[in-house]
Amino acid sequence: MRDYRELQAELAQTGYIAEDSLVMALTLATEIHRPLLLEGEAGVGKTDIARALAKLLGTRLIRLQCYEGLDANATLYEWNYQRQLLAIRAREASEGADSAESLEKHIFSEDYLLRRPLLEAISQLEPPVLLIDEIDRADEEFEAFLLELLADYQVTVPELGTMEAVSIPHVVLTSNGTRALSDALRRRCLYSWVDYPDAEKERAILAARMPEIDGELARRIVGFVQQLRREDLEKVPGIAETLDWATALVGLKVEKLEDNLDLLQASLICLLKTEADQRAIVPEVTQRLLGKVA
């Protein structure tokens, strides 16, 4: 089994700075071919780990975005009805039209099958990374269906029979904790909690994603965001918000946060994503937070 530190260093080269515990979970998941369940607040980088893994492995990333009311069949396949209809009309117009049985067999072949994320993932010659994003948004019925798929890695299409996996994908599931996931799903997966990074880790992330940024400005940006997360906010800013804010400040040619407080205050729209939070972080609060940044 490979040393998890090697994977950690390789991930860092792709721009993803990961905690030891997360890298260990990822290493084990890829080595023993188990799905990896990542839980944590929105914006802490759960989705990005799947992108980084796909980039590192040089393989395809296939994403299934979950939502309330997600239909299991829609995640597997659909028939290309337009092509089927055209084929029917073409056969009817041709001389010596096929029998109904022959025509049905033709239009319900793999040529007319539209593979959706789950079937697409198990149909690849090289194992892809399958990202099942925000599984907590789907209902328990879909979760049970997913468990079945992850156990056998095969799909039954009534018209074609059972389609077994060509390769076993690297599966990453994410959850923001909007509902409790079943014990059965947790037992099936390896698990890692992804938290907001500490200041040192966040500075490393910022340096990896924005190597052109001034080191002192980056330090102050991260320090401010770390202080801001301690406020009573409806939506705590994640890593993505930190990167957006840093990009905005560089674009605005800000060299020191204290140089233009009006501009700084206006730029906080990159960090504060609800009306209540924008009302709460008034200029006096902003100055107080700046004062805490060492």
Coordinates of C-alpha atoms in Angstrom, one line a residue, residues 53-60:
L53 CA -8.3 12.9 -7.5
A54 CA -9.5 12.6 -11.1
K55 CA -6.8 15.0 -12.2
L56 CA -4.1 13.1 -10.2
L57 CA -5.2 9.7 -11.6
G58 CA -5.5 11.1 -15.1
T59 CA -9.0 9.8 -15.4
R60 CA -12.5 11.1 -16.1

